[in-house]
Structure formats: C-alpha cells, structure tokens
C-alpha cells in the first residue's frame, strides 16, 4: 500500500467533526500470552485484549470520508455546487482530485507574522476515488460547467451555508478572497486590494469590496495565479492533489454568466472554499 503525503490538514475542524460522529478512539486487537503451570508442566494460553487509544490523523480522515459518503453528505465533483444554487441539496462538502497551484501571500517585510496560503485550480477536476480507493460508480450530472476552485488554508470563520454569487449581478472569487482575509492583522502584501475603511464600520460591505476588486478583476479572471504573483505572492507549479473541502461561496466569474447566456451555453461555476485536508495525488 502506498503511503499518503498529507500536504495540509485542518486538525481543529477534523477533530470537531469526528467528535460529532463518535468518540475519537479506536481499539486495537492485541494478542496476550500467559504462562500457566499445571501438573503436566508449563503451558501457554492466548487471549486478545482491545485497549483503546486516540485515533491517528489518517484514521480520522478515513472515518470522516466514510461517514460523509455513507450518509450522502458530500459530492465527488465540483459541478454539483449547482444543487446549492437551486435548493435541491444542502451538501457543501466536496471530495475531488484536481491540479492546483499553492500560492503563498506573504506579509509585508516589516510584519513579524506568517503569510496566508491559497490553493488555486483552473483546470477541470479529475475523477475522485472513494475512501476505499475505488472510483465512484455514478457521478452526479450538472447543468453547469466547473470553473475555478480557490481554497483558503486555516480559514478561521465558522461553518455557514454557502453564499451564492448567482443571487447578485456580478461575482468573482477575488471578492471572496478579500472578504475571507478581511482585516487580518498580518497586513498581507496584497493590501492594495483592500478597501480603505477610514472611520466606517469594521464590516466592509460586499459592494465596496466589489468596487475595489473590479480594478484587478479582468487580470484575475484571465490568470488568477499570475495576477497574484504580480502583486508579490509566491506560487508553486501545479500539482495533482486530492482534497476534501467545504464550499464557502460560489458563482460565475464576472461577465462570464452574461457571455454564456448570450452564446446559448451553460455558465461555469467558480468555487471558493476551505480544505479539511489536502493530500498529494500520485
């Protein structure tokens, strides 16, 4: 059996989910040998004990995947984000395999804190294997094409129902990134993307974020990784990953919906979310 290379794990969320499924304890069968002495001489007796121990990170991941799969709580392609849009399903867990680039947003030179990490995939997802390493027999159909995927490591906000960009006149993943980072004290190098709030309320309105993002939107939609690199971020070459994530926001990239409708084709749906774990896919 090949070993799994975990590139990232959200241990806090993983532990919280496992506690809801059952105690994070597993039991190993351990043979126990006892020596006995009788009239005919010494003899050995075997028995088994099942001592409890804390589950390993890998065991918790496998348990979570099986629970989500057995209870139909996750999708195995990016496309079923449409279910959240039309209200036919509330699944916001997705388990997929794709090629993605790791993008590091460093702090400014005078900041003493670490940067932020994004994973961005602009390629269509690959077929994702189940927890038992089998390809799913059936893949959900979709009326929408998969678009960009952007995942934000160490997402600090709570789990909420996904926000749909289909409900507004325009949307972009760049807007989601700006809102997710918010007023982060790490003063990321991409601070020019952020609205200058002045004395206004700390919670920036989405419209203000949209206005600020619009200055960089066209470049971002064409090549999000290159655009972030131009602002001082560091990006690695794309690699195949297997990831379980939760959808935070989704919608068609700015201008894409109108262009698709005018051409008579279905729009693509970009997804912004946060990973529970990311593993290298060989």
XYZ file of C-alpha atoms in Angstrom:
282
model
C 0.000 0.000 0.000
C 1.391 3.390 -0.991
C 1.770 5.988 1.752
C -0.273 9.191 1.644
C 1.544 12.514 1.665
C -0.694 14.955 3.517
C 0.140 18.498 2.436
C -2.310 20.190 4.790
C -4.823 19.172 7.465
C -7.230 21.410 9.376
C -6.822 19.481 12.640
C -9.255 21.679 14.556
C -12.160 21.097 12.175
C -11.258 17.450 11.618
C -11.337 16.791 15.369
C -14.635 18.659 15.784
C -16.300 16.631 13.002
C -15.037 13.300 14.367
C -16.391 14.118 17.834
C -19.840 14.507 16.260
C -19.573 11.110 14.570
C -18.342 9.265 17.664
C -15.530 9.183 20.223
C -12.118 9.824 18.595
C -10.878 6.496 19.965
C -10.051 3.257 18.208
C -9.395 -0.212 19.591
C -6.589 -2.497 18.542
C -6.713 -6.266 18.961
C -3.568 -7.196 20.824
C -2.645 -10.845 21.471
C -1.773 -11.559 25.091
C 0.143 -14.705 26.088
C 0.016 -16.045 29.614
C 2.153 -18.779 31.098
C 0.388 -21.341 33.268
C 1.810 -24.145 35.366
C -0.025 -27.406 35.859
C 0.629 -30.966 36.948
C 1.950 -31.846 33.492
C 4.264 -28.865 33.325
C 4.176 -25.274 31.968
C 1.831 -24.298 29.137
C 0.890 -21.100 27.332
C -2.608 -19.634 26.970
C -3.500 -16.983 24.396
C -6.189 -14.308 24.586
C -6.956 -10.959 22.967
C -7.368 -7.569 24.538
C -8.728 -4.398 22.911
C -7.010 -1.414 24.524
C -8.327 1.982 23.471
C -6.103 4.677 22.015
C -6.555 8.051 20.326
C -7.159 7.816 16.588
C -4.380 8.926 14.298
C -4.904 11.817 11.905
C -5.143 9.393 8.964
C -7.715 7.216 10.768
C -9.855 10.273 11.495
C -9.714 11.357 7.847
C -10.782 7.901 6.626
C -13.596 7.783 9.208
C -14.874 11.220 8.193
C -14.813 10.363 4.478
C -16.717 7.126 5.061
C -19.314 8.888 7.189
C -19.864 11.583 4.557
C -20.061 9.018 1.766
C -22.383 6.583 3.568
C -24.763 9.393 4.540
C -24.656 11.122 1.132
C -23.203 14.282 2.638
C -20.557 15.037 0.025
C -20.150 15.332 -3.711
C -17.254 13.904 -5.693
C -17.115 16.547 -8.400
C -17.050 20.335 -8.313
C -20.101 20.581 -10.560
C -22.843 19.780 -8.016
C -22.389 23.209 -6.480
C -25.482 23.838 -8.619
C -27.522 21.938 -6.015
C -26.803 24.680 -3.525
C -27.950 27.205 -6.080
C -31.293 25.608 -6.954
C -32.025 24.398 -3.402
C -32.315 20.675 -4.216
C -29.449 19.689 -1.913
C -27.560 21.126 1.037
C -24.275 19.270 0.522
C -21.362 21.645 0.862
C -18.621 19.012 1.313
C -16.766 18.152 -1.881
C -14.106 15.454 -2.278
C -12.237 15.830 -5.534
C -8.934 15.343 -7.313
C -7.545 18.216 -9.349
C -4.396 20.028 -10.426
C -3.810 23.085 -8.244
C -1.115 25.665 -7.544
C -0.146 26.592 -3.997
C 0.008 30.382 -3.648
C 1.623 31.986 -0.611
C 0.549 35.535 0.266
C 3.459 36.847 2.339
C 3.175 39.563 4.970
C 4.802 42.896 4.354
C 8.542 42.975 5.101
C 8.026 44.759 8.433
C 5.406 42.265 9.678
C 6.533 39.541 12.079
C 3.754 37.083 11.275
C 3.439 34.304 8.736
C 1.658 34.690 5.435
C -1.532 33.143 4.098
C -1.901 30.177 1.772
C -4.307 29.626 -1.136
C -4.678 26.673 -3.496
C -5.983 27.634 -6.939
C -7.156 25.258 -9.648
C -8.240 26.481 -13.063
C -8.325 23.013 -14.659
C -11.392 20.736 -14.649
C -11.434 18.282 -11.717
C -10.377 14.661 -12.221
C -12.405 11.670 -11.093
C -12.048 11.265 -7.338
C -11.689 7.896 -5.661
C -13.752 6.894 -2.638
C -12.243 6.318 0.846
C -11.757 2.659 -0.174
C -9.681 3.827 -3.170
C -12.387 2.917 -5.703
C -13.767 5.151 -8.415
C -17.417 6.081 -7.776
C -19.899 4.114 -9.865
C -22.007 7.182 -10.547
C -21.032 10.814 -10.896
C -23.716 13.438 -10.425
C -24.758 15.259 -13.568
C -24.780 19.015 -13.767
C -26.227 21.772 -15.916
C -23.261 23.970 -15.013
C -19.617 23.623 -16.003
C -16.917 23.529 -13.301
C -14.946 26.748 -13.145
C -12.118 27.972 -10.938
C -11.525 26.461 -7.499
C -9.839 28.512 -4.773
C -9.185 27.068 -1.295
C -8.049 29.092 1.708
C -5.942 27.285 4.344
C -6.604 27.936 8.050
C -9.992 29.523 7.447
C -10.901 30.984 10.843
C -14.590 31.767 10.388
C -17.312 29.307 11.368
C -19.108 26.870 9.063
C -22.065 28.520 7.364
C -24.366 27.830 4.446
C -22.559 28.780 1.221
C -23.099 32.210 -0.295
C -24.362 32.148 -3.886
C -22.934 34.648 -6.350
C -25.819 33.803 -8.676
C -28.029 35.996 -6.492
C -26.205 39.176 -7.462
C -25.430 40.869 -10.747
C -21.714 40.018 -10.593
C -19.304 37.854 -8.597
C -15.657 36.863 -8.585
C -13.513 34.571 -6.433
C -11.226 37.570 -5.908
C -14.071 39.184 -3.981
C -14.294 36.050 -1.808
C -10.550 36.123 -1.098
C -10.704 39.757 0.014
C -13.664 39.101 2.312
C -12.072 35.963 3.766
C -8.857 37.768 4.685
C -10.833 40.737 5.984
C -8.999 42.897 8.486
C -6.302 40.313 9.064
C -3.527 41.831 11.181
C -0.901 40.100 9.080
C -1.024 43.055 6.650
C -0.630 40.892 3.545
C 1.367 42.268 0.666
C -1.830 42.396 -1.413
C -3.197 45.124 0.849
C -3.856 47.356 -2.181
C -6.786 45.058 -2.913
C -8.493 46.085 0.290
C -10.972 48.881 0.763
C -9.637 51.792 2.780
C -12.227 51.809 5.535
C -11.385 55.034 7.352
C -13.812 55.594 10.207
C -16.513 53.372 8.792
C -17.834 50.214 10.396
C -15.303 47.368 10.519
C -17.519 45.069 8.466
C -16.937 46.039 4.849
C -19.961 45.883 2.585
C -19.703 43.472 -0.348
C -20.375 46.303 -2.776
C -17.302 48.174 -1.553
C -15.228 45.019 -1.892
C -16.582 44.508 -5.396
C -15.646 48.053 -6.409
C -12.088 47.536 -5.168
C -11.736 44.078 -6.737
C -13.033 45.362 -10.076
C -9.700 47.142 -10.649
C -7.917 43.772 -10.781
C -10.776 41.552 -11.887
C -10.057 41.145 -15.602
C -6.450 40.169 -14.962
C -7.524 37.793 -12.177
C -10.147 36.012 -14.274
C -7.670 35.512 -17.144
C -4.936 34.052 -14.925
C -5.506 34.228 -11.146
C -2.112 32.766 -10.207
C -0.187 35.165 -12.448
C -2.191 38.124 -11.159
C -1.386 37.248 -7.526
C 2.281 36.737 -8.424
C 2.305 40.248 -9.928
C 1.194 41.617 -6.534
C 4.114 39.931 -4.747
C 2.726 36.476 -3.953
C 4.746 33.278 -4.464
C 3.253 30.424 -6.471
C 4.384 26.829 -6.940
C 3.944 24.752 -10.062
C 0.568 22.989 -10.322
C 0.411 19.520 -8.832
C -2.279 16.879 -8.581
C -3.968 16.874 -5.195
C -6.814 15.018 -3.534
C -8.824 17.319 -1.300
C -11.878 17.364 0.939
C -13.240 20.886 1.268
C -16.336 22.834 2.209
C -17.884 25.357 -0.148
C -17.997 28.867 1.271
C -19.017 30.884 -1.795
C -19.686 30.084 -5.432
C -20.872 31.716 -8.630
C -19.943 32.612 -12.216
C -16.897 34.813 -12.648
C -17.636 38.438 -13.518
C -19.032 38.795 -17.009
C -18.972 35.038 -17.652
C -22.661 34.467 -16.929
C -23.855 37.129 -19.368
C -21.421 35.960 -22.061
C -22.535 32.337 -21.668
C -26.205 33.215 -21.878
C -25.625 35.357 -24.977
C -23.821 32.411 -26.650
C -26.531 29.962 -25.573
C -24.205 27.837 -23.400
C -24.310 26.952 -19.728
C -22.185 29.129 -17.412
C -19.284 27.764 -15.397
C -19.314 27.940 -11.613
C -16.262 29.012 -9.645
C -15.967 27.829 -6.052
C -14.264 29.409 -3.038
C -13.891 27.176 -0.012
C -11.667 25.889 2.741
C -9.936 22.490 2.855
C -10.303 19.915 5.608
C -7.287 18.107 4.212
C -5.111 18.168 1.102
C -3.083 15.138 0.022
C -0.667 14.679 -2.849
C -2.194 12.607 -5.653
C 0.178 10.301 -7.498
